[in-house]
Amino acid sequence: MRRWMLMFCSGLVGTLIASPVTAEVTLGAPSTIAAGAKLTVSWTGEADPADFITVVASDSPEGKYGTYKYTRKSPVELYAPDEPGSYELRFLSKASGYPTLARSALEVTPVTATLEGPATVQAGGKIEVSWTGPGHDRDFITVVKAGAKEKSYAGYVYTKRGNPAKLTVPEEPGAYEVRYLTGQKYYTLATHAFEITGVGASLSGPETVTEGSKFTVQFQGTGNVGDFITIVEAGTAEGQYGHYAYARDEAVELTAPAAPGAYEIRYLTARQYKTLASQAITVGLASASLEAPAEVPGGENFLVTWSGVGNASDYITIVEPSAGPREYGVYSYVRDRNPVRIRAPFKPGDYELRYALSGSRKVLATLPLRVTEPEARPGSLRVVHSQDGELVALPEGAAVELILDASGSMLKRQDGQRRIDIAKTTLSDLVRESLPAGTPFALRVFGHREADSCRTDLEIPLSPLSADAAAGRIAAIEARNLAKTPIAASLERVAEDLAGVEGSSVIVLVTDGEETCGGDPAAAVEKLRGQGFDVRVNIVGFAIDDDDLKAQFQYWAEVGGGTYHDAGSASALSDSIRRSLRAAFQVLDADGRVVASGSVGGPELELPAGDYRVRVEGRGAELPVAVASNEQAVVDLGT
């Protein structure tokens, strides 16, 4: 605490002049320390919180300061300079000129380091470098071109991450160096020279394919994680890509674009998208045809015979003749079934049958259809769980994985808040209030780690839900500007995320934008379900104002056996996520055919009068129910 002395000056009787007298301050610190090491300094005495402790050369003039910490608490931590020599620790007052209140001599001693690693590394591959050295918190090891100027660095790893250090080398062949750099001034303590060698790749795929069809490409490549194979229009600029698949095995499956023409298959490197191999391919025009009754009663199931591309996710739908080319109504996937069974709308009128390609929704064939008055008015069915209270009616024993979009667009504002903040609040409330404790739970996030990146990270590995821990992890997520939207890549990783789950799983993807990493989410979902996972993929679109994008999301969700939910506000987002987690159910007719589907607690389903069975996700027994004309039947799982 400052004390003030009162002095009377001759001729100025009664005038007060203030002169500060400062209580004694003492410093406690080592007298020697290794260059760059963490330095702990304690102090005693009374001081202003804006006073500070600094490290300077011993011959520095008064008021000079370097790295510093405020004296709000004792001790404080600083880092010793990277240069050896004689220094002083000084306790400086915040007063004008920063007068020194206490000082302590400090000798900074030299440090050394060594590096050992391979003489050659394949372009884009991994290098492991063993090191010795101080290993201070901020020291790091980097790879640069041979002869790069001092203090240069590119990809790097902190020494505190372990020994040996593991780095990914550049994809450009040539002479390079590994360098051990100090954490403050980036001084080089050791170097290791090595050569990056060139790599090649080869591709073997069909010369022609039909638009929208799936095809297989055999390849040989680098084996580097993240390399991928893509299809682009012939002459597309280097580094660009279209639909792609990661080069993980010996072959990949791609989907041909829904536009005939000349294309190229390319093998691209993981980081610079450098083309290592290419092959020309021609995409030909697809065609299809339909055969069906010209007239059917409303609500009746009837058969449609088709010919066409026959992709598993191609579908036949019934729409009004004025519907846009990407719209659909009641539908049925072809999925190796011919003919396809489909149910007519209940409302009489003129309609159109359409055969549409998966993904692009390009219509390949149409057929007029007249729907007449149904023989009897339909009834309706609801499935509820009256005892759930505030908890989500999950499938029994189901695991839950949330996939959150934290890309740059989530920084936009909605209802006066950033979208990412609304999403974080909603998910935190969900894990605290709506998901049962102990639910097998995982959280994957993309867009929050690197700008201009298609990175996706598993932030909470699958484990019994701990509400507080999960909410804390969610609160720490921050969207990153310019980050991309790797929806397909995130969905592809679900198989790894949920490995070992024996029962069913519910996936909820929360996103405000389209796929921007060239992936095919529908193909990713098909592959996931094709691997035998009992999984349902739901998509919640937040603040989506593009009808085509909404339709695309809806299609992806349906491929995943789930539903799409459109959320235009904070409250709608919360409601949509909860609805997407509800247990799904199917309605079977007397012949055991699935005629409708919905979610527990969701909207009613319109059905022809008759006897049905309800199969609820996660429950073994099927529940009988009779639907009467013009009446609502209710199945309550809580009774």
XYZ file of C-alpha atoms in Angstrom:
639
model
C 0.000 0.000 0.000
C 1.268 3.479 -0.828
C 1.753 5.861 2.162
C 1.812 9.642 1.764
C 3.998 12.145 3.667
C 2.768 15.721 4.227
C 5.384 18.459 3.668
C 5.109 22.249 4.171
C 7.167 24.382 1.793
C 8.444 27.841 2.749
C 6.057 30.556 1.605
C 3.322 28.069 0.873
C 1.807 27.539 4.271
C -1.000 25.037 4.168
C -0.042 23.593 0.729
C 0.211 19.754 0.674
C 2.725 17.939 -1.562
C 2.370 14.144 -1.970
C 5.462 11.953 -2.245
C 5.058 8.163 -2.585
C 6.807 5.796 -0.246
C 6.473 2.130 -1.341
C 6.443 -0.849 0.993
C 9.364 -3.232 0.440
C 8.907 -5.935 -2.186
C 11.045 -9.074 -2.421
C 11.397 -11.648 -5.225
C 11.861 -15.389 -4.896
C 13.289 -17.076 -8.012
C 16.132 -19.391 -9.112
C 19.493 -17.809 -9.865
C 20.108 -20.005 -12.938
C 17.789 -21.554 -15.500
C 18.049 -23.262 -18.904
C 17.327 -21.108 -21.961
C 13.605 -21.174 -22.862
C 12.529 -23.003 -19.698
C 9.423 -22.149 -17.692
C 10.331 -19.792 -14.858
C 8.346 -19.551 -11.602
C 8.710 -16.299 -9.632
C 7.152 -15.617 -6.247
C 6.997 -12.246 -4.512
C 6.132 -10.775 -1.173
C 5.003 -7.285 -0.248
C 2.107 -5.086 -1.205
C 1.604 -4.004 -4.794
C -0.940 -2.733 -7.266
C -2.458 -5.441 -9.517
C -1.162 -3.474 -12.508
C 2.472 -3.766 -11.353
C 4.356 -6.481 -13.220
C 7.376 -8.791 -13.224
C 9.643 -8.979 -16.268
C 12.912 -10.520 -17.509
C 15.494 -8.180 -19.071
C 19.229 -8.217 -19.823
C 21.203 -7.293 -16.688
C 22.516 -4.078 -18.257
C 19.079 -2.852 -19.425
C 18.193 0.745 -18.460
C 15.537 1.507 -15.851
C 11.961 1.178 -17.149
C 12.925 -1.370 -19.783
C 10.839 -4.551 -19.903
C 10.547 -7.757 -21.930
C 8.245 -10.713 -21.394
C 6.122 -9.920 -18.329
C 3.277 -11.011 -16.068
C 1.059 -8.836 -13.871
C 1.356 -9.234 -10.108
C -2.259 -10.135 -9.499
C -1.177 -13.292 -7.716
C 1.995 -14.973 -6.460
C 3.722 -16.889 -7.913
C 3.691 -16.000 -11.607
C 5.097 -18.026 -14.508
C 7.235 -16.657 -17.343
C 9.592 -18.206 -19.863
C 13.332 -17.652 -19.706
C 14.834 -16.015 -22.813
C 16.047 -18.328 -25.587
C 19.476 -16.611 -25.599
C 21.962 -17.606 -22.837
C 23.461 -14.777 -20.758
C 23.107 -12.574 -17.687
C 19.601 -11.255 -16.949
C 17.564 -9.679 -14.211
C 14.118 -10.339 -12.907
C 12.537 -6.981 -12.121
C 9.387 -6.093 -10.236
C 8.181 -2.890 -11.966
C 5.657 -0.396 -10.712
C 2.833 0.682 -12.981
C 3.773 4.295 -12.213
C 5.164 6.517 -14.949
C 8.586 5.325 -16.067
C 7.999 1.880 -14.538
C 10.357 2.285 -11.553
C 11.970 -0.925 -10.247
C 10.653 -2.008 -6.833
C 12.729 -5.216 -6.580
C 15.251 -7.140 -8.654
C 16.969 -10.540 -8.731
C 19.929 -11.733 -10.818
C 19.290 -14.584 -13.256
C 21.817 -16.529 -15.329
C 20.366 -18.235 -18.431
C 22.423 -21.280 -19.448
C 22.761 -22.732 -22.989
C 20.724 -25.716 -24.234
C 21.429 -28.187 -27.042
C 19.432 -30.691 -29.083
C 19.922 -33.559 -31.539
C 17.705 -35.098 -34.232
C 17.743 -38.544 -35.832
C 15.515 -39.694 -38.679
C 15.385 -41.477 -42.050
C 17.387 -40.264 -45.046
C 14.421 -40.525 -47.457
C 10.649 -40.262 -47.086
C 7.899 -40.733 -49.655
C 6.109 -37.532 -50.701
C 3.116 -36.866 -48.456
C 4.142 -39.640 -46.093
C 4.948 -39.714 -42.388
C 8.356 -39.138 -40.853
C 9.372 -40.151 -37.327
C 12.235 -38.198 -35.767
C 13.888 -39.087 -32.471
C 15.148 -36.076 -30.552
C 17.057 -35.015 -27.497
C 16.870 -31.505 -26.109
C 15.268 -29.322 -23.483
C 11.723 -30.315 -24.463
C 10.241 -27.061 -23.160
C 6.482 -26.525 -23.474
C 6.657 -24.396 -26.609
C 9.636 -25.993 -28.361
C 8.659 -27.668 -31.617
C 9.964 -29.737 -34.515
C 9.207 -28.731 -38.095
C 9.938 -29.700 -41.718
C 11.206 -27.033 -44.133
C 12.956 -26.974 -47.497
C 16.733 -27.334 -47.322
C 18.316 -23.901 -47.012
C 15.134 -22.194 -45.775
C 15.916 -19.007 -43.868
C 16.233 -19.140 -40.111
C 13.007 -19.142 -38.059
C 11.041 -20.628 -40.972
C 8.550 -23.372 -40.190
C 5.713 -25.239 -41.893
C 3.993 -28.332 -40.537
C 5.159 -28.827 -36.954
C 4.618 -30.754 -33.744
C 5.401 -29.661 -30.176
C 8.091 -31.692 -28.429
C 5.739 -32.123 -25.465
C 3.644 -34.392 -27.709
C 6.222 -37.160 -27.315
C 9.355 -38.771 -28.667
C 9.791 -39.629 -31.486
C 8.063 -36.687 -33.139
C 5.705 -37.683 -35.970
C 5.070 -35.304 -38.882
C 3.515 -35.440 -42.351
C 6.015 -34.306 -44.985
C 5.178 -32.111 -48.007
C 3.957 -33.645 -51.256
C 6.629 -31.925 -53.374
C 9.822 -34.027 -53.858
C 13.218 -32.487 -53.075
C 15.770 -31.757 -50.350
C 14.349 -30.908 -46.917
C 15.361 -30.461 -43.287
C 13.826 -31.351 -39.968
C 14.567 -28.597 -37.436
C 14.279 -28.367 -33.656
C 13.149 -24.767 -32.891
C 12.913 -22.941 -29.580
C 9.475 -21.869 -28.507
C 9.938 -18.091 -28.304
C 12.424 -16.831 -30.850
C 12.364 -19.925 -33.112
C 16.126 -20.467 -32.849
C 17.375 -23.665 -34.499
C 18.957 -26.038 -31.967
C 19.405 -29.031 -34.322
C 18.777 -30.084 -37.941
C 18.429 -33.342 -39.854
C 18.678 -33.408 -43.655
C 16.543 -35.828 -45.688
C 15.150 -36.310 -49.193
C 11.463 -36.434 -50.158
C 11.076 -38.853 -53.044
C 8.367 -38.745 -55.695
C 5.458 -41.178 -55.749
C 3.227 -42.537 -58.472
C -0.220 -44.016 -58.768
C -2.302 -45.899 -61.311
C -6.012 -46.221 -62.031
C -8.111 -48.847 -63.766
C -11.785 -48.088 -64.299
C -14.438 -48.530 -66.994
C -14.197 -46.483 -70.191
C -17.939 -45.709 -70.229
C -20.656 -45.577 -67.565
C -24.270 -44.472 -67.440
C -25.164 -41.175 -65.756
C -26.057 -41.586 -62.096
C -24.735 -45.162 -61.971
C -22.199 -46.531 -59.518
C -18.924 -47.956 -60.817
C -15.729 -49.421 -59.396
C -12.187 -48.115 -59.870
C -9.150 -50.262 -59.087
C -6.026 -48.329 -58.068
C -2.503 -48.406 -56.750
C -1.266 -45.397 -54.797
C 0.892 -43.986 -52.047
C -0.986 -45.451 -49.109
C -0.959 -41.998 -47.502
C -3.991 -41.312 -45.329
C -6.375 -38.849 -46.983
C -5.494 -39.533 -50.630
C -8.682 -39.854 -52.667
C -10.098 -40.695 -56.091
C -12.574 -38.407 -57.787
C -14.473 -37.900 -61.058
C -14.457 -34.481 -62.742
C -15.283 -33.037 -66.149
C -12.477 -33.426 -68.680
C -10.182 -30.385 -68.558
C -11.130 -29.408 -64.989
C -8.388 -27.286 -63.358
C -5.785 -29.014 -61.221
C -6.779 -29.392 -57.575
C -10.544 -29.448 -58.219
C -12.683 -32.468 -57.402
C -16.210 -33.831 -57.660
C -17.711 -36.940 -56.105
C -14.866 -38.783 -54.403
C -13.904 -41.777 -52.287
C -10.849 -42.144 -50.041
C -8.101 -44.413 -51.380
C -8.119 -46.788 -48.416
C -8.359 -50.209 -50.040
C -7.514 -51.539 -53.492
C -10.724 -50.301 -55.098
C -13.287 -47.541 -54.589
C -16.866 -47.035 -55.704
C -17.836 -43.739 -57.365
C -21.132 -42.364 -58.643
C -21.225 -41.023 -62.193
C -22.509 -37.452 -62.605
C -26.103 -36.984 -63.732
C -25.000 -35.241 -66.940
C -23.595 -37.064 -69.975
C -20.196 -36.019 -71.334
C -16.436 -36.459 -71.186
C -14.947 -36.865 -67.710
C -11.743 -37.902 -65.935
C -11.074 -40.145 -62.978
C -8.204 -38.702 -60.909
C -6.068 -39.892 -58.027
C -5.419 -36.832 -55.777
C -3.050 -36.365 -52.856
C -4.446 -35.635 -49.417
C -3.140 -32.118 -48.800
C -2.363 -30.318 -52.049
C -4.851 -32.236 -54.221
C -2.030 -32.996 -56.646
C -3.012 -35.383 -59.477
C -0.858 -38.523 -59.442
C -2.842 -40.469 -62.065
C -5.847 -39.912 -64.332
C -8.035 -41.847 -66.748
C -10.588 -40.664 -69.293
C -14.161 -41.894 -68.889
C -17.346 -41.178 -70.840
C -20.676 -40.747 -69.049
C -23.571 -41.801 -71.258
C -27.248 -40.867 -71.193
C -29.478 -42.963 -68.920
C -33.020 -44.039 -69.772
C -35.920 -45.748 -68.031
C -39.504 -46.851 -68.635
C -42.573 -47.517 -66.460
C -45.627 -49.768 -66.699
C -48.586 -49.444 -64.298
C -52.392 -49.351 -64.223
C -53.823 -46.163 -65.671
C -56.305 -45.840 -62.785
C -56.287 -46.940 -59.133
C -58.530 -46.204 -56.120
C -57.165 -43.777 -53.515
C -55.006 -45.426 -50.817
C -54.671 -48.696 -52.738
C -51.353 -50.509 -53.116
C -50.471 -51.335 -56.715
C -47.478 -52.618 -58.709
C -45.200 -50.627 -61.031
C -42.898 -52.459 -63.458
C -39.765 -50.554 -64.454
C -36.622 -50.730 -66.556
C -33.688 -48.373 -66.059
C -30.371 -47.813 -64.341
C -31.486 -49.746 -61.290
C -29.358 -48.087 -58.583
C -30.505 -49.247 -55.150
C -31.541 -45.697 -54.242
C -33.273 -44.858 -57.506
C -36.951 -44.487 -56.714
C -40.438 -44.372 -58.168
C -42.712 -41.655 -56.849
C -46.214 -40.274 -57.325
C -46.585 -36.494 -57.703
C -49.003 -34.000 -59.140
C -48.235 -33.273 -62.833
C -47.213 -29.678 -61.997
C -44.572 -30.776 -59.455
C -41.018 -29.566 -60.050
C -38.347 -31.942 -61.378
C -36.826 -32.560 -57.913
C -40.091 -32.868 -55.978
C -41.506 -36.178 -54.828
C -44.472 -37.544 -52.944
C -45.260 -41.110 -51.952
C -42.280 -43.152 -53.163
C -40.654 -46.562 -53.193
C -37.000 -47.444 -53.859
C -36.288 -49.885 -56.672
C -33.642 -51.785 -54.576
C -33.547 -54.895 -56.797
C -37.331 -55.165 -56.767
C -39.268 -55.321 -59.998
C -42.138 -54.678 -59.942
C -42.217 -52.121 -57.101
C -45.223 -51.865 -54.793
C -46.441 -48.314 -54.062
C -49.549 -46.837 -52.444
C -51.739 -44.323 -54.238
C -52.602 -41.017 -52.525
C -56.004 -40.872 -50.825
C -56.983 -37.640 -52.595
C -58.611 -38.311 -55.997
C -57.199 -36.567 -59.061
C -54.648 -36.691 -61.870
C -51.085 -37.642 -60.892
C -47.825 -38.675 -62.473
C -45.586 -41.666 -61.810
C -41.871 -40.853 -62.094
C -38.639 -42.856 -62.172
C -35.878 -40.663 -60.610
C -32.130 -41.162 -60.236
C -30.701 -41.255 -56.727
C -28.733 -38.202 -55.671
C -29.484 -35.879 -58.577
C -33.230 -36.740 -58.650
C -33.140 -36.486 -62.422
C -36.438 -37.821 -63.820
C -35.831 -40.516 -66.459
C -39.416 -41.643 -67.123
C -43.002 -40.551 -66.407
C -46.436 -42.153 -66.690
C -49.864 -40.564 -66.092
C -51.966 -41.967 -63.250
C -55.567 -41.266 -62.290
C -56.560 -41.759 -58.626
C -60.260 -42.364 -58.068
C -62.353 -42.054 -54.921
C -61.249 -44.596 -52.277
C -63.657 -47.378 -51.484
C -63.798 -46.153 -47.861
C -62.531 -43.059 -46.101
C -59.162 -43.647 -44.404
C -58.506 -43.641 -40.682
C -55.369 -42.593 -38.842
C -52.808 -43.988 -36.421
C -50.603 -42.458 -33.722
C -47.940 -44.214 -31.649
C -47.128 -42.523 -28.310
C -45.357 -43.195 -25.011
C -47.440 -41.615 -22.234
C -44.874 -42.301 -19.453
C -41.791 -40.723 -21.022
C -42.329 -37.315 -19.439
C -39.520 -34.952 -20.444
C -37.217 -37.729 -21.669
C -36.821 -38.563 -25.346
C -38.534 -41.837 -26.304
C -35.364 -43.518 -27.558
C -35.327 -47.036 -28.965
C -34.629 -49.429 -26.095
C -30.872 -49.903 -25.640
C -30.025 -47.570 -28.543
C -26.748 -45.690 -28.897
C -26.863 -42.022 -29.931
C -24.321 -40.115 -32.009
C -24.675 -36.386 -32.649
C -22.811 -34.843 -35.595
C -22.521 -31.056 -35.302
C -21.657 -28.629 -38.094
C -19.285 -25.972 -36.685
C -18.145 -24.618 -40.060
C -17.906 -20.929 -40.916
C -21.576 -20.491 -41.842
C -22.539 -21.359 -38.251
C -21.053 -18.005 -37.225
C -23.993 -16.258 -38.924
C -26.676 -14.807 -36.683
C -30.158 -16.182 -36.197
C -32.676 -14.449 -33.923
C -29.886 -12.180 -32.614
C -27.494 -15.007 -31.712
C -24.771 -16.874 -33.539
C -26.079 -20.141 -34.942
C -23.292 -22.105 -33.272
C -24.239 -20.656 -29.869
C -27.884 -21.625 -30.391
C -26.826 -25.141 -31.380
C -24.489 -25.475 -28.384
C -27.196 -24.350 -25.957
C -29.689 -26.747 -27.514
C -27.326 -29.722 -27.370
C -26.260 -28.909 -23.807
C -29.912 -28.836 -22.723
C -30.477 -32.091 -24.593
C -27.747 -34.039 -22.789
C -28.673 -32.546 -19.406
C -32.467 -32.794 -19.569
C -33.709 -35.104 -22.312
C -31.313 -38.012 -22.863
C -31.445 -40.688 -20.170
C -28.275 -40.899 -18.061
C -25.967 -43.682 -19.188
C -27.207 -43.702 -22.782
C -24.347 -44.877 -25.056
C -23.361 -41.504 -26.531
C -20.837 -40.080 -29.018
C -20.251 -36.586 -30.431
C -18.558 -35.815 -33.761
C -17.862 -32.232 -34.882
C -16.531 -30.736 -38.111
C -15.398 -27.229 -39.017
C -14.041 -26.235 -35.602
C -10.383 -27.210 -35.866
C -8.941 -25.827 -39.114
C -9.895 -23.175 -41.675
C -10.236 -24.249 -45.322
C -10.291 -27.868 -44.182
C -12.491 -30.935 -44.549
C -11.422 -32.255 -41.150
C -13.920 -34.078 -38.927
C -13.217 -35.067 -35.297
C -14.725 -37.446 -32.758
C -14.907 -35.153 -29.730
C -16.660 -37.577 -27.374
C -15.925 -41.260 -28.049
C -18.768 -43.691 -27.477
C -19.350 -44.082 -23.745
C -22.208 -43.977 -21.191
C -23.564 -40.421 -21.183
C -22.241 -38.177 -18.430
C -24.412 -35.080 -18.769
C -22.017 -32.603 -17.151
C -18.959 -33.849 -19.027
C -20.785 -33.846 -22.363
C -22.228 -30.358 -21.788
C -18.771 -29.059 -20.902
C -17.266 -30.483 -24.077
C -20.082 -29.010 -26.183
C -19.594 -25.582 -24.578
C -15.927 -25.572 -25.638
C -16.710 -25.939 -29.364
C -16.150 -22.834 -31.490
C -17.042 -22.524 -35.167
C -14.155 -21.526 -37.434
C -14.525 -19.082 -40.290
C -13.864 -20.493 -43.791
C -14.025 -24.096 -42.553
C -15.709 -26.507 -44.966
C -18.636 -28.910 -44.571
C -17.564 -32.573 -44.848
C -20.937 -34.225 -44.328
C -20.092 -37.399 -46.270
C -16.706 -37.830 -44.570
C -18.353 -37.458 -41.154
C -20.998 -40.051 -41.974
C -18.313 -42.408 -43.291
C -16.623 -42.329 -39.873
C -19.756 -43.406 -38.007
C -18.873 -47.076 -38.541
C -15.654 -46.525 -36.556
C -17.368 -44.338 -33.963
C -20.014 -46.954 -33.155
C -17.874 -50.085 -33.468
C -18.959 -52.601 -30.865
C -22.562 -51.394 -30.527
C -24.766 -54.476 -30.458
C -28.175 -52.892 -30.697
C -29.596 -50.088 -32.779
C -28.080 -46.615 -33.183
C -29.589 -43.206 -33.859
C -27.524 -40.614 -35.734
C -28.535 -36.937 -35.717
C -26.701 -34.575 -38.067
C -27.224 -30.859 -37.302
C -26.112 -28.619 -40.194
C -26.880 -25.271 -41.803
C -25.255 -25.897 -45.191
C -24.554 -28.205 -48.083
C -21.697 -30.674 -48.544
C -18.626 -28.657 -49.645
C -15.925 -31.339 -49.638
C -17.039 -33.209 -52.754
C -18.437 -36.180 -50.872
C -21.611 -38.148 -51.521
C -23.587 -38.333 -48.254
C -26.198 -40.674 -49.739
C -23.473 -43.112 -50.769
C -21.863 -42.812 -47.335
C -25.168 -43.654 -45.638
C -25.828 -46.542 -48.020
C -22.374 -47.968 -47.303
C -22.910 -47.636 -43.552
C -26.209 -49.457 -43.626
C -24.806 -51.979 -46.106
C -22.148 -52.938 -43.553
C -24.877 -54.375 -41.369
C -25.228 -51.520 -38.872
C -28.704 -51.194 -37.373
C -28.583 -47.440 -37.738
C -31.050 -44.654 -38.463
C -29.683 -41.375 -39.855
C -31.704 -38.223 -39.167
C -30.836 -34.751 -40.439
C -31.789 -31.435 -38.839
C -31.407 -28.489 -41.214
C -30.907 -25.235 -39.321
C -31.902 -21.960 -41.020
C -32.048 -23.561 -44.479
C -33.750 -21.305 -47.050
C -32.926 -23.324 -50.190
C -35.747 -25.687 -51.180
C -33.429 -27.846 -53.298
C -31.076 -28.260 -50.346
C -33.980 -29.198 -48.081
C -35.054 -31.812 -50.623
C -31.490 -33.144 -50.766
C -31.320 -33.433 -46.972
C -34.665 -35.195 -46.938
C -33.421 -37.665 -49.519
C -30.212 -38.405 -47.569
C -32.227 -38.985 -44.395
C -34.616 -41.338 -46.155
C -31.701 -43.330 -47.571
C -30.557 -43.642 -43.952
C -33.944 -44.888 -42.787
C -34.495 -41.644 -40.897
C -36.261 -38.325 -41.266
C -35.419 -34.736 -42.160
C -36.441 -31.925 -39.792
C -36.457 -28.290 -40.867
C -35.598 -25.813 -38.074
C -35.885 -22.097 -38.731
C -35.467 -20.831 -35.162
C -33.852 -21.666 -31.829
C -37.027 -23.244 -30.447
C -37.578 -25.185 -33.673
C -34.001 -26.497 -33.502
C -34.546 -27.831 -30.002
C -37.848 -29.449 -30.969
C -36.404 -30.912 -34.188
C -33.461 -32.582 -32.469
C -35.727 -34.156 -29.865
C -38.152 -35.396 -32.522
C -35.289 -36.872 -34.550
C -34.240 -38.981 -31.545
C -37.609 -40.579 -31.020
C -37.934 -44.286 -31.660
C -39.134 -45.089 -35.171
C -41.897 -47.529 -35.995
C -43.238 -49.325 -39.051
C -46.805 -50.298 -39.881
C -47.272 -53.737 -41.456
C -50.383 -54.944 -43.271
C -51.963 -58.379 -42.991
C -49.437 -59.785 -45.494
C -46.450 -58.478 -43.478
C -45.619 -55.665 -45.939
C -44.466 -52.309 -44.561
C -47.109 -49.795 -45.627
C -46.173 -46.759 -43.505
C -43.599 -45.526 -40.986
C -43.328 -42.779 -38.362
C -41.829 -41.890 -34.987
C -43.113 -42.373 -31.447
C -44.903 -39.196 -30.400
C -44.843 -37.900 -33.983
C -47.729 -36.886 -36.266
C -50.533 -39.260 -37.125
C -50.384 -41.483 -40.202
C -53.272 -41.768 -42.660
C -54.126 -45.424 -43.414
C -56.936 -47.365 -45.105
C -59.294 -49.018 -42.649
C -58.043 -52.459 -41.664
C -55.976 -54.587 -39.291
C -52.274 -53.812 -38.873
C -49.245 -54.580 -36.733
C -46.840 -51.955 -35.383
C -43.119 -52.782 -35.207
C -41.286 -50.338 -32.887
C -37.541 -49.799 -33.141
C -35.711 -51.535 -30.305
C -38.712 -53.684 -29.293
C -39.098 -57.313 -30.238
C -42.870 -57.775 -30.149
C -45.179 -56.405 -32.850
C -48.313 -54.703 -31.543
C -51.701 -55.337 -33.241
C -53.947 -52.368 -34.003
C -57.230 -51.915 -35.877
C -57.750 -48.723 -37.877
C -61.371 -47.726 -38.508
C -62.623 -45.415 -41.244
C -62.677 -41.732 -40.173
C -61.277 -42.613 -36.706
C -57.881 -42.313 -35.011
C -56.295 -45.382 -33.469
C -53.645 -44.895 -30.749
C -50.911 -47.297 -29.680
C -49.514 -46.284 -26.262
C -46.166 -47.903 -25.482
C -46.356 -46.680 -21.886
C -49.359 -48.796 -20.916
